[in-house]
Amino acid sequence: MKILILGANGFIGNALTRKLLETTDNEVYGMDLSNNKLEHSIAHPRFHFVEGDVNISNEWIEYHIRKCDVIVPLVAIATPNVYVTDPLKVFQLDFESNLKVIKLVAKYHKRLIFPSTSETYGMCEDEKFNEYTSNLVLGPIHKCRWIYSASKQLLDRVIIAHAEKGDLTCTIFRPFNWVGSKLDSMEEAQLGNGRVITIFLYNLIHGKDIVLVNGGKQRRAFTYLDDGIDALVKIIEMDSTILNEKIFNIGSPDNDISIAKLADIMVDTYNEIMDEPYKGKITTKSEGEFYGKGYEDIPIRVPDITEARTKLLWEPKCDIHQSIKNTMTAYLIDEGYLTSES
Ligand code: UGA
């Protein structure tokens, strides 16, 4: 099979590329703005990478969509701070660029594997979010945090509509707070443009105070990257007709913790693996102070993974402590604070 990954150098893209090359016989075609996360894959004979921009490289993209069997468009801005500070940039890249790709996949009748998001469920009050029964609950328009969720939701609907018409086959997956190596850079985390685990890690390394937004009672089910990638490889390798129009939550319901608890575990883990203990303290700020007036938080987010368990025979394996420790260790090695032998 020939697989096209747009955004191959991203957090999910680099790990998926590596796993596909290591465990399958597929040819992988990749595009991204740079290749700094692809050191394990770049020289592989079945990996064909080109540096390019999805907004510009239209001919390359159309040619490769026509040539490949499966298209995985992973390009997106996925950091809440940017939803609030530059919502139009999020709309342009996450919605408009991906809509162009989806239309080409429909034109050539190919298989699309699309990254939706846990954020589509928004402030849904279900105990566990289900792909087929949960309502998608977003806040008011001036809360521009929801532009990411709304963009992804509309793309999910466009994709399913194309599949219903028979233009393409598709499988949609929804990552729930995946964490692991090469998530956000420490430079992004320093600017607040990371996810919570990378922002907290930056604070730990630099002795800065950790800030719990609204006191840190809100909860997330953190999912280790390797578990998520295993599910994705299963989706790619399985029969496209069986998985057509299916949506899968890919998350670890047992890893559901509060953000305050995350901070405690990260401080303990840091003090356990580093020679010098953390010098900062844990503080709190309101969401308005931390993100600005366009932000609104999501209190709970636990995936129902019955669909993935039964159709993919997939089960997340990495518990919360191990997921956090593995992520922190990978960063501390990459940043030169630890060696792989320590
Ligand atoms: C994330 C992002 O929108 C996407 O990466 C993604 O699609 C989705 O959720 C997902 O990974 O499932 P969220 O979980 O809100 O959204 O993003 P984080 O930045 O990781 O924040 C998690 C929680 O930590 C939020 O409640 C936030 O307010 C809090 N937080 C963040 C803090 O308390 N302190 C900080 O310094 C940063």
mmCIF file with all atom_site columns, C-alpha atoms in Angstrom, residues 139-326:
data_model
loop_
_atom_site.group_PDB
_atom_site.id
_atom_site.type_symbol
_atom_site.label_atom_id
_atom_site.label_alt_id
_atom_site.label_comp_id
_atom_site.label_asym_id
_atom_site.label_entity_id
_atom_site.label_seq_id
_atom_site.pdbx_PDB_ins_code
_atom_site.Cartn_x
_atom_site.Cartn_y
_atom_site.Cartn_z
_atom_site.occupancy
_atom_site.B_iso_or_equiv
_atom_site.pdbx_formal_charge
_atom_site.auth_seq_id
_atom_site.auth_comp_id
_atom_site.auth_asym_id
_atom_site.auth_atom_id
_atom_site.pdbx_PDB_model_num
ATOM 1   C CA . GLY A 1 139 ? -19.747 27.695 23.909 1.00 0.00 ? 139 GLY A CA 1
ATOM 2   C CA . PRO A 1 140 ? -20.743 31.090 22.483 1.00 0.00 ? 140 PRO A CA 1
ATOM 3   C CA . ILE A 1 141 ? -19.139 32.604 19.361 1.00 0.00 ? 141 ILE A CA 1
ATOM 4   C CA . HIS A 1 142 ? -17.061 35.191 21.235 1.00 0.00 ? 142 HIS A CA 1
ATOM 5   C CA . LYS A 1 143 ? -15.371 32.331 23.071 1.00 0.00 ? 143 LYS A CA 1
ATOM 6   C CA . CYS A 1 144 ? -13.060 31.712 20.126 1.00 0.00 ? 144 CYS A CA 1
ATOM 7   C CA . ARG A 1 145 ? -11.423 28.741 21.851 1.00 0.00 ? 145 ARG A CA 1
ATOM 8   C CA . TRP A 1 146 ? -14.131 26.727 20.108 1.00 0.00 ? 146 TRP A CA 1
ATOM 9   C CA . ILE A 1 147 ? -12.951 27.570 16.578 1.00 0.00 ? 147 ILE A CA 1
ATOM 10  C CA . TYR A 1 148 ? -10.720 24.489 16.569 1.00 0.00 ? 148 TYR A CA 1
ATOM 11  C CA . SER A 1 149 ? -13.508 22.201 17.736 1.00 0.00 ? 149 SER A CA 1
ATOM 12  C CA . ALA A 1 150 ? -16.022 23.759 15.313 1.00 0.00 ? 150 ALA A CA 1
ATOM 13  C CA . SER A 1 151 ? -13.569 23.479 12.380 1.00 0.00 ? 151 SER A CA 1
ATOM 14  C CA . LYS A 1 152 ? -12.885 19.827 13.073 1.00 0.00 ? 152 LYS A CA 1
ATOM 15  C CA . GLN A 1 153 ? -16.557 19.054 13.641 1.00 0.00 ? 153 GLN A CA 1
ATOM 16  C CA . LEU A 1 154 ? -17.586 20.542 10.303 1.00 0.00 ? 154 LEU A CA 1
ATOM 17  C CA . LEU A 1 155 ? -14.823 18.630 8.520  1.00 0.00 ? 155 LEU A CA 1
ATOM 18  C CA . ASP A 1 156 ? -16.026 15.397 10.184 1.00 0.00 ? 156 ASP A CA 1
ATOM 19  C CA . ARG A 1 157 ? -19.495 16.146 8.801  1.00 0.00 ? 157 ARG A CA 1
ATOM 20  C CA . VAL A 1 158 ? -18.196 16.968 5.300  1.00 0.00 ? 158 VAL A CA 1
ATOM 21  C CA . ILE A 1 159 ? -16.175 13.739 5.234  1.00 0.00 ? 159 ILE A CA 1
ATOM 22  C CA . ILE A 1 160 ? -19.119 11.571 6.291  1.00 0.00 ? 160 ILE A CA 1
ATOM 23  C CA . ALA A 1 161 ? -21.327 13.291 3.700  1.00 0.00 ? 161 ALA A CA 1
ATOM 24  C CA . HIS A 1 162 ? -18.781 12.495 0.962  1.00 0.00 ? 162 HIS A CA 1
ATOM 25  C CA . ALA A 1 163 ? -18.571 8.885  2.185  1.00 0.00 ? 163 ALA A CA 1
ATOM 26  C CA . GLU A 1 164 ? -22.381 8.580  2.118  1.00 0.00 ? 164 GLU A CA 1
ATOM 27  C CA . LYS A 1 165 ? -22.309 9.714  -1.523 1.00 0.00 ? 165 LYS A CA 1
ATOM 28  C CA . GLY A 1 166 ? -19.654 7.090  -2.263 1.00 0.00 ? 166 GLY A CA 1
ATOM 29  C CA . ASP A 1 167 ? -16.961 9.659  -3.179 1.00 0.00 ? 167 ASP A CA 1
ATOM 30  C CA . LEU A 1 168 ? -14.415 8.261  -0.739 1.00 0.00 ? 168 LEU A CA 1
ATOM 31  C CA . THR A 1 169 ? -14.011 5.780  2.100  1.00 0.00 ? 169 THR A CA 1
ATOM 32  C CA . CYS A 1 170 ? -13.088 7.163  5.501  1.00 0.00 ? 170 CYS A CA 1
ATOM 33  C CA . THR A 1 171 ? -12.236 6.402  9.079  1.00 0.00 ? 171 THR A CA 1
ATOM 34  C CA . ILE A 1 172 ? -12.200 9.213  11.633 1.00 0.00 ? 172 ILE A CA 1
ATOM 35  C CA . PHE A 1 173 ? -10.173 8.996  14.850 1.00 0.00 ? 173 PHE A CA 1
ATOM 36  C CA . ARG A 1 174 ? -10.327 11.248 17.905 1.00 0.00 ? 174 ARG A CA 1
ATOM 37  C CA . PRO A 1 175 ? -7.156  11.443 19.998 1.00 0.00 ? 175 PRO A CA 1
ATOM 38  C CA . PHE A 1 176 ? -7.754  12.138 23.699 1.00 0.00 ? 176 PHE A CA 1
ATOM 39  C CA . ASN A 1 177 ? -4.834  14.133 25.132 1.00 0.00 ? 177 ASN A CA 1
ATOM 40  C CA . TRP A 1 178 ? -2.048  12.073 23.645 1.00 0.00 ? 178 TRP A CA 1
ATOM 41  C CA . VAL A 1 179 ? 1.296   12.682 25.346 1.00 0.00 ? 179 VAL A CA 1
ATOM 42  C CA . GLY A 1 180 ? 4.763   11.486 24.433 1.00 0.00 ? 180 GLY A CA 1
ATOM 43  C CA . SER A 1 181 ? 8.008   12.336 22.777 1.00 0.00 ? 181 SER A CA 1
ATOM 44  C CA . LYS A 1 182 ? 8.157   15.352 20.396 1.00 0.00 ? 182 LYS A CA 1
ATOM 45  C CA . LEU A 1 183 ? 4.766   16.849 21.341 1.00 0.00 ? 183 LEU A CA 1
ATOM 46  C CA . ASP A 1 184 ? 5.463   20.620 21.560 1.00 0.00 ? 184 ASP A CA 1
ATOM 47  C CA . SER A 1 185 ? 8.938   22.147 21.501 1.00 0.00 ? 185 SER A CA 1
ATOM 48  C CA . MET A 1 186 ? 10.213  23.727 24.708 1.00 0.00 ? 186 MET A CA 1
ATOM 49  C CA . GLU A 1 187 ? 10.283  27.078 22.829 1.00 0.00 ? 187 GLU A CA 1
ATOM 50  C CA . GLU A 1 188 ? 6.551   26.734 22.122 1.00 0.00 ? 188 GLU A CA 1
ATOM 51  C CA . ALA A 1 189 ? 5.916   25.688 25.737 1.00 0.00 ? 189 ALA A CA 1
ATOM 52  C CA . GLN A 1 190 ? 7.833   28.731 26.978 1.00 0.00 ? 190 GLN A CA 1
ATOM 53  C CA . LEU A 1 191 ? 5.462   30.978 25.023 1.00 0.00 ? 191 LEU A CA 1
ATOM 54  C CA . GLY A 1 192 ? 2.431   29.139 26.428 1.00 0.00 ? 192 GLY A CA 1
ATOM 55  C CA . ASN A 1 193 ? 1.828   27.623 22.972 1.00 0.00 ? 193 ASN A CA 1
ATOM 56  C CA . GLY A 1 194 ? 2.141   24.036 24.148 1.00 0.00 ? 194 GLY A CA 1
ATOM 57  C CA . ARG A 1 195 ? -0.123  21.487 25.747 1.00 0.00 ? 195 ARG A CA 1
ATOM 58  C CA . VAL A 1 196 ? -0.294  21.307 29.545 1.00 0.00 ? 196 VAL A CA 1
ATOM 59  C CA . ILE A 1 197 ? 2.321   18.562 29.933 1.00 0.00 ? 197 ILE A CA 1
ATOM 60  C CA . THR A 1 198 ? 4.975   20.431 27.928 1.00 0.00 ? 198 THR A CA 1
ATOM 61  C CA . ILE A 1 199 ? 4.203   23.756 29.628 1.00 0.00 ? 199 ILE A CA 1
ATOM 62  C CA . PHE A 1 200 ? 4.527   22.135 33.077 1.00 0.00 ? 200 PHE A CA 1
ATOM 63  C CA . LEU A 1 201 ? 7.744   20.425 32.008 1.00 0.00 ? 201 LEU A CA 1
ATOM 64  C CA . TYR A 1 202 ? 9.228   23.732 30.827 1.00 0.00 ? 202 TYR A CA 1
ATOM 65  C CA . ASN A 1 203 ? 8.350   25.224 34.226 1.00 0.00 ? 203 ASN A CA 1
ATOM 66  C CA . LEU A 1 204 ? 9.929   22.302 36.070 1.00 0.00 ? 204 LEU A CA 1
ATOM 67  C CA . ILE A 1 205 ? 13.177  22.470 34.100 1.00 0.00 ? 205 ILE A CA 1
ATOM 68  C CA . HIS A 1 206 ? 13.501  26.249 34.520 1.00 0.00 ? 206 HIS A CA 1
ATOM 69  C CA . GLY A 1 207 ? 12.331  26.453 38.146 1.00 0.00 ? 207 GLY A CA 1
ATOM 70  C CA . LYS A 1 208 ? 9.307   28.565 37.173 1.00 0.00 ? 208 LYS A CA 1
ATOM 71  C CA . ASP A 1 209 ? 5.977   28.373 38.982 1.00 0.00 ? 209 ASP A CA 1
ATOM 72  C CA . ILE A 1 210 ? 3.420   25.908 37.636 1.00 0.00 ? 210 ILE A CA 1
ATOM 73  C CA . VAL A 1 211 ? 0.057   27.605 37.062 1.00 0.00 ? 211 VAL A CA 1
ATOM 74  C CA . LEU A 1 212 ? -3.161  25.639 37.602 1.00 0.00 ? 212 LEU A CA 1
ATOM 75  C CA . VAL A 1 213 ? -5.873  27.296 35.526 1.00 0.00 ? 213 VAL A CA 1
ATOM 76  C CA . ASN A 1 214 ? -9.006  27.785 37.692 1.00 0.00 ? 214 ASN A CA 1
ATOM 77  C CA . GLY A 1 215 ? -7.360  25.758 40.476 1.00 0.00 ? 215 GLY A CA 1
ATOM 78  C CA . GLY A 1 216 ? -6.768  22.611 38.369 1.00 0.00 ? 216 GLY A CA 1
ATOM 79  C CA . LYS A 1 217 ? -10.008 20.695 39.109 1.00 0.00 ? 217 LYS A CA 1
ATOM 80  C CA . GLN A 1 218 ? -10.639 20.091 35.385 1.00 0.00 ? 218 GLN A CA 1
ATOM 81  C CA . ARG A 1 219 ? -9.791  16.571 34.228 1.00 0.00 ? 219 ARG A CA 1
ATOM 82  C CA . ARG A 1 220 ? -8.173  14.944 31.212 1.00 0.00 ? 220 ARG A CA 1
ATOM 83  C CA . ALA A 1 221 ? -7.559  11.276 30.296 1.00 0.00 ? 221 ALA A CA 1
ATOM 84  C CA . PHE A 1 222 ? -3.936  11.355 29.120 1.00 0.00 ? 222 PHE A CA 1
ATOM 85  C CA . THR A 1 223 ? -3.064  8.743  26.519 1.00 0.00 ? 223 THR A CA 1
ATOM 86  C CA . TYR A 1 224 ? 0.437   7.554  25.782 1.00 0.00 ? 224 TYR A CA 1
ATOM 87  C CA . LEU A 1 225 ? 1.545   8.150  22.199 1.00 0.00 ? 225 LEU A CA 1
ATOM 88  C CA . ASP A 1 226 ? 2.637   4.532  21.564 1.00 0.00 ? 226 ASP A CA 1
ATOM 89  C CA . ASP A 1 227 ? -0.853  3.286  22.479 1.00 0.00 ? 227 ASP A CA 1
ATOM 90  C CA . GLY A 1 228 ? -2.423  5.826  20.124 1.00 0.00 ? 228 GLY A CA 1
ATOM 91  C CA . ILE A 1 229 ? -0.076  4.927  17.276 1.00 0.00 ? 229 ILE A CA 1
ATOM 92  C CA . ASP A 1 230 ? -0.871  1.210  17.720 1.00 0.00 ? 230 ASP A CA 1
ATOM 93  C CA . ALA A 1 231 ? -4.542  2.026  17.164 1.00 0.00 ? 231 ALA A CA 1
ATOM 94  C CA . LEU A 1 232 ? -3.747  4.107  14.077 1.00 0.00 ? 232 LEU A CA 1
ATOM 95  C CA . VAL A 1 233 ? -1.647  1.364  12.508 1.00 0.00 ? 233 VAL A CA 1
ATOM 96  C CA . LYS A 1 234 ? -4.511  -1.087 13.101 1.00 0.00 ? 234 LYS A CA 1
ATOM 97  C CA . ILE A 1 235 ? -6.931  1.310  11.380 1.00 0.00 ? 235 ILE A CA 1
ATOM 98  C CA . ILE A 1 236 ? -4.601  1.729  8.383  1.00 0.00 ? 236 ILE A CA 1
ATOM 99  C CA . GLU A 1 237 ? -3.974  -2.004 8.043  1.00 0.00 ? 237 GLU A CA 1
ATOM 100 C CA . MET A 1 238 ? -7.614  -3.108 8.413  1.00 0.00 ? 238 MET A CA 1
ATOM 101 C CA . ASP A 1 239 ? -10.047 -3.525 5.545  1.00 0.00 ? 239 ASP A CA 1
ATOM 102 C CA . SER A 1 240 ? -11.282 -0.071 4.491  1.00 0.00 ? 240 SER A CA 1
ATOM 103 C CA . THR A 1 241 ? -14.819 -1.315 3.765  1.00 0.00 ? 241 THR A CA 1
ATOM 104 C CA . ILE A 1 242 ? -15.239 -2.692 7.317  1.00 0.00 ? 242 ILE A CA 1
ATOM 105 C CA . LEU A 1 243 ? -14.057 0.592  8.842  1.00 0.00 ? 243 LEU A CA 1
ATOM 106 C CA . ASN A 1 244 ? -15.773 2.905  6.353  1.00 0.00 ? 244 ASN A CA 1
ATOM 107 C CA . GLU A 1 245 ? -17.609 5.805  8.067  1.00 0.00 ? 245 GLU A CA 1
ATOM 108 C CA . LYS A 1 246 ? -16.503 4.586  11.487 1.00 0.00 ? 246 LYS A CA 1
ATOM 109 C CA . ILE A 1 247 ? -15.343 7.015  14.186 1.00 0.00 ? 247 ILE A CA 1
ATOM 110 C CA . PHE A 1 248 ? -12.978 5.909  16.950 1.00 0.00 ? 248 PHE A CA 1
ATOM 111 C CA . ASN A 1 249 ? -12.160 7.606  20.235 1.00 0.00 ? 249 ASN A CA 1
ATOM 112 C CA . ILE A 1 250 ? -8.524  6.774  20.874 1.00 0.00 ? 250 ILE A CA 1
ATOM 113 C CA . GLY A 1 251 ? -7.880  7.415  24.539 1.00 0.00 ? 251 GLY A CA 1
ATOM 114 C CA . SER A 1 252 ? -7.169  5.867  27.939 1.00 0.00 ? 252 SER A CA 1
ATOM 115 C CA . PRO A 1 253 ? -10.237 6.218  30.175 1.00 0.00 ? 253 PRO A CA 1
ATOM 116 C CA . ASP A 1 254 ? -8.323  4.787  33.157 1.00 0.00 ? 254 ASP A CA 1
ATOM 117 C CA . ASN A 1 255 ? -5.790  7.642  32.901 1.00 0.00 ? 255 ASN A CA 1
ATOM 118 C CA . ASP A 1 256 ? -8.415  10.277 33.797 1.00 0.00 ? 256 ASP A CA 1
ATOM 119 C CA . ILE A 1 257 ? -6.899  12.692 36.376 1.00 0.00 ? 257 ILE A CA 1
ATOM 120 C CA . SER A 1 258 ? -7.299  16.333 37.408 1.00 0.00 ? 258 SER A CA 1
ATOM 121 C CA . ILE A 1 259 ? -4.765  18.893 36.200 1.00 0.00 ? 259 ILE A CA 1
ATOM 122 C CA . ALA A 1 260 ? -3.804  19.509 39.860 1.00 0.00 ? 260 ALA A CA 1
ATOM 123 C CA . LYS A 1 261 ? -2.994  15.806 40.165 1.00 0.00 ? 261 LYS A CA 1
ATOM 124 C CA . LEU A 1 262 ? -0.995  15.972 36.921 1.00 0.00 ? 262 LEU A CA 1
ATOM 125 C CA . ALA A 1 263 ? 1.114   18.780 38.420 1.00 0.00 ? 263 ALA A CA 1
ATOM 126 C CA . ASP A 1 264 ? 1.750   16.739 41.600 1.00 0.00 ? 264 ASP A CA 1
ATOM 127 C CA . ILE A 1 265 ? 2.760   13.630 39.650 1.00 0.00 ? 265 ILE A CA 1
ATOM 128 C CA . MET A 1 266 ? 5.058   15.676 37.399 1.00 0.00 ? 266 MET A CA 1
ATOM 129 C CA . VAL A 1 267 ? 6.783   17.381 40.352 1.00 0.00 ? 267 VAL A CA 1
ATOM 130 C CA . ASP A 1 268 ? 7.298   14.005 42.086 1.00 0.00 ? 268 ASP A CA 1
ATOM 131 C CA . THR A 1 269 ? 8.558   12.398 38.880 1.00 0.00 ? 269 THR A CA 1
ATOM 132 C CA . TYR A 1 270 ? 10.926  15.303 38.210 1.00 0.00 ? 270 TYR A CA 1
ATOM 133 C CA . ASN A 1 271 ? 12.365  15.127 41.728 1.00 0.00 ? 271 ASN A CA 1
ATOM 134 C CA . GLU A 1 272 ? 12.773  11.363 41.403 1.00 0.00 ? 272 GLU A CA 1
ATOM 135 C CA . ILE A 1 273 ? 14.674  11.379 38.101 1.00 0.00 ? 273 ILE A CA 1
ATOM 136 C CA . MET A 1 274 ? 16.733  14.584 38.344 1.00 0.00 ? 274 MET A CA 1
ATOM 137 C CA . ASP A 1 275 ? 19.647  15.291 40.710 1.00 0.00 ? 275 ASP A CA 1
ATOM 138 C CA . GLU A 1 276 ? 18.405  18.805 41.571 1.00 0.00 ? 276 GLU A CA 1
ATOM 139 C CA . PRO A 1 277 ? 14.823  19.073 42.904 1.00 0.00 ? 277 PRO A CA 1
ATOM 140 C CA . TYR A 1 278 ? 12.233  21.456 41.405 1.00 0.00 ? 278 TYR A CA 1
ATOM 141 C CA . LYS A 1 279 ? 12.690  24.982 42.786 1.00 0.00 ? 279 LYS A CA 1
ATOM 142 C CA . GLY A 1 280 ? 9.347   26.559 41.849 1.00 0.00 ? 280 GLY A CA 1
ATOM 143 C CA . LYS A 1 281 ? 5.901   26.249 43.384 1.00 0.00 ? 281 LYS A CA 1
ATOM 144 C CA . ILE A 1 282 ? 2.369   25.388 42.277 1.00 0.00 ? 282 ILE A CA 1
ATOM 145 C CA . THR A 1 283 ? 0.110   28.444 41.943 1.00 0.00 ? 283 THR A CA 1
ATOM 146 C CA . THR A 1 284 ? -3.279  29.197 40.393 1.00 0.00 ? 284 THR A CA 1
ATOM 147 C CA . LYS A 1 285 ? -4.790  31.749 37.969 1.00 0.00 ? 285 LYS A CA 1
ATOM 148 C CA . SER A 1 286 ? -8.259  32.276 36.517 1.00 0.00 ? 286 SER A CA 1
ATOM 149 C CA . GLU A 1 287 ? -8.786  31.190 32.887 1.00 0.00 ? 287 GLU A CA 1
ATOM 150 C CA . GLY A 1 288 ? -9.214  34.841 31.865 1.00 0.00 ? 288 GLY A CA 1
ATOM 151 C CA . GLU A 1 289 ? -5.885  35.824 33.429 1.00 0.00 ? 289 GLU A CA 1
ATOM 152 C CA . PHE A 1 290 ? -4.072  32.877 31.887 1.00 0.00 ? 290 PHE A CA 1
ATOM 153 C CA . TYR A 1 291 ? -5.547  32.649 28.376 1.00 0.00 ? 291 TYR A CA 1
ATOM 154 C CA . GLY A 1 292 ? -7.597  35.826 27.899 1.00 0.00 ? 292 GLY A CA 1
ATOM 155 C CA . LYS A 1 293 ? -11.323 36.443 27.449 1.00 0.00 ? 293 LYS A CA 1
ATOM 156 C CA . GLY A 1 294 ? -11.773 34.149 24.421 1.00 0.00 ? 294 GLY A CA 1
ATOM 157 C CA . TYR A 1 295 ? -11.056 31.054 26.519 1.00 0.00 ? 295 TYR A CA 1
ATOM 158 C CA . GLU A 1 296 ? -13.460 28.638 28.119 1.00 0.00 ? 296 GLU A CA 1
ATOM 159 C CA . ASP A 1 297 ? -12.322 25.422 29.756 1.00 0.00 ? 297 ASP A CA 1
ATOM 160 C CA . ILE A 1 298 ? -13.615 21.867 29.441 1.00 0.00 ? 298 ILE A CA 1
ATOM 161 C CA . PRO A 1 299 ? -14.319 20.336 32.862 1.00 0.00 ? 299 PRO A CA 1
ATOM 162 C CA . ILE A 1 300 ? -14.261 16.599 32.032 1.00 0.00 ? 300 ILE A CA 1
ATOM 163 C CA . ARG A 1 301 ? -13.225 14.519 29.046 1.00 0.00 ? 301 ARG A CA 1
ATOM 164 C CA . VAL A 1 302 ? -13.296 10.731 29.295 1.00 0.00 ? 302 VAL A CA 1
ATOM 165 C CA . PRO A 1 303 ? -13.524 8.582  26.156 1.00 0.00 ? 303 PRO A CA 1
ATOM 166 C CA . ASP A 1 304 ? -15.854 5.637  25.716 1.00 0.00 ? 304 ASP A CA 1
ATOM 167 C CA . ILE A 1 305 ? -13.555 3.252  23.837 1.00 0.00 ? 305 ILE A CA 1
ATOM 168 C CA . THR A 1 306 ? -15.984 0.347  23.352 1.00 0.00 ? 306 THR A CA 1
ATOM 169 C CA . GLU A 1 307 ? -15.907 0.943  19.587 1.00 0.00 ? 307 GLU A CA 1
ATOM 170 C CA . ALA A 1 308 ? -12.094 0.733  19.386 1.00 0.00 ? 308 ALA A CA 1
ATOM 171 C CA . ARG A 1 309 ? -12.025 -2.269 21.734 1.00 0.00 ? 309 ARG A CA 1
ATOM 172 C CA . THR A 1 310 ? -14.547 -4.260 19.742 1.00 0.00 ? 310 THR A CA 1
ATOM 173 C CA . LYS A 1 311 ? -13.781 -3.259 16.129 1.00 0.00 ? 311 LYS A CA 1
ATOM 174 C CA . LEU A 1 312 ? -10.006 -2.752 16.335 1.00 0.00 ? 312 LEU A CA 1
ATOM 175 C CA . LEU A 1 313 ? -9.335  -5.198 19.191 1.00 0.00 ? 313 LEU A CA 1
ATOM 176 C CA . TRP A 1 314 ? -7.305  -2.365 20.690 1.00 0.00 ? 314 TRP A CA 1
ATOM 177 C CA . GLU A 1 315 ? -6.592  -1.688 24.344 1.00 0.00 ? 315 GLU A CA 1
ATOM 178 C CA . PRO A 1 316 ? -4.417  1.121  25.758 1.00 0.00 ? 316 PRO A CA 1
ATOM 179 C CA . LYS A 1 317 ? -1.599  -0.375 27.831 1.00 0.00 ? 317 LYS A CA 1
ATOM 180 C CA . CYS A 1 318 ? 0.309   2.500  29.421 1.00 0.00 ? 318 CYS A CA 1
ATOM 181 C CA . ASP A 1 319 ? -0.948  3.703  32.814 1.00 0.00 ? 319 ASP A CA 1
ATOM 182 C CA . ILE A 1 320 ? -0.926  7.348  33.864 1.00 0.00 ? 320 ILE A CA 1
ATOM 183 C CA . HIS A 1 321 ? 2.327   7.298  35.850 1.00 0.00 ? 321 HIS A CA 1
ATOM 184 C CA . GLN A 1 322 ? 4.223   5.511  33.100 1.00 0.00 ? 322 GLN A CA 1
ATOM 185 C CA . SER A 1 323 ? 2.757   7.770  30.396 1.00 0.00 ? 323 SER A CA 1
ATOM 186 C CA . ILE A 1 324 ? 3.918   10.875 32.250 1.00 0.00 ? 324 ILE A CA 1
ATOM 187 C CA . LYS A 1 325 ? 7.321   9.438  33.163 1.00 0.00 ? 325 LYS A CA 1
ATOM 188 C CA . ASN A 1 326 ? 8.029   8.212  29.620 1.00 0.00 ? 326 ASN A CA 1
#
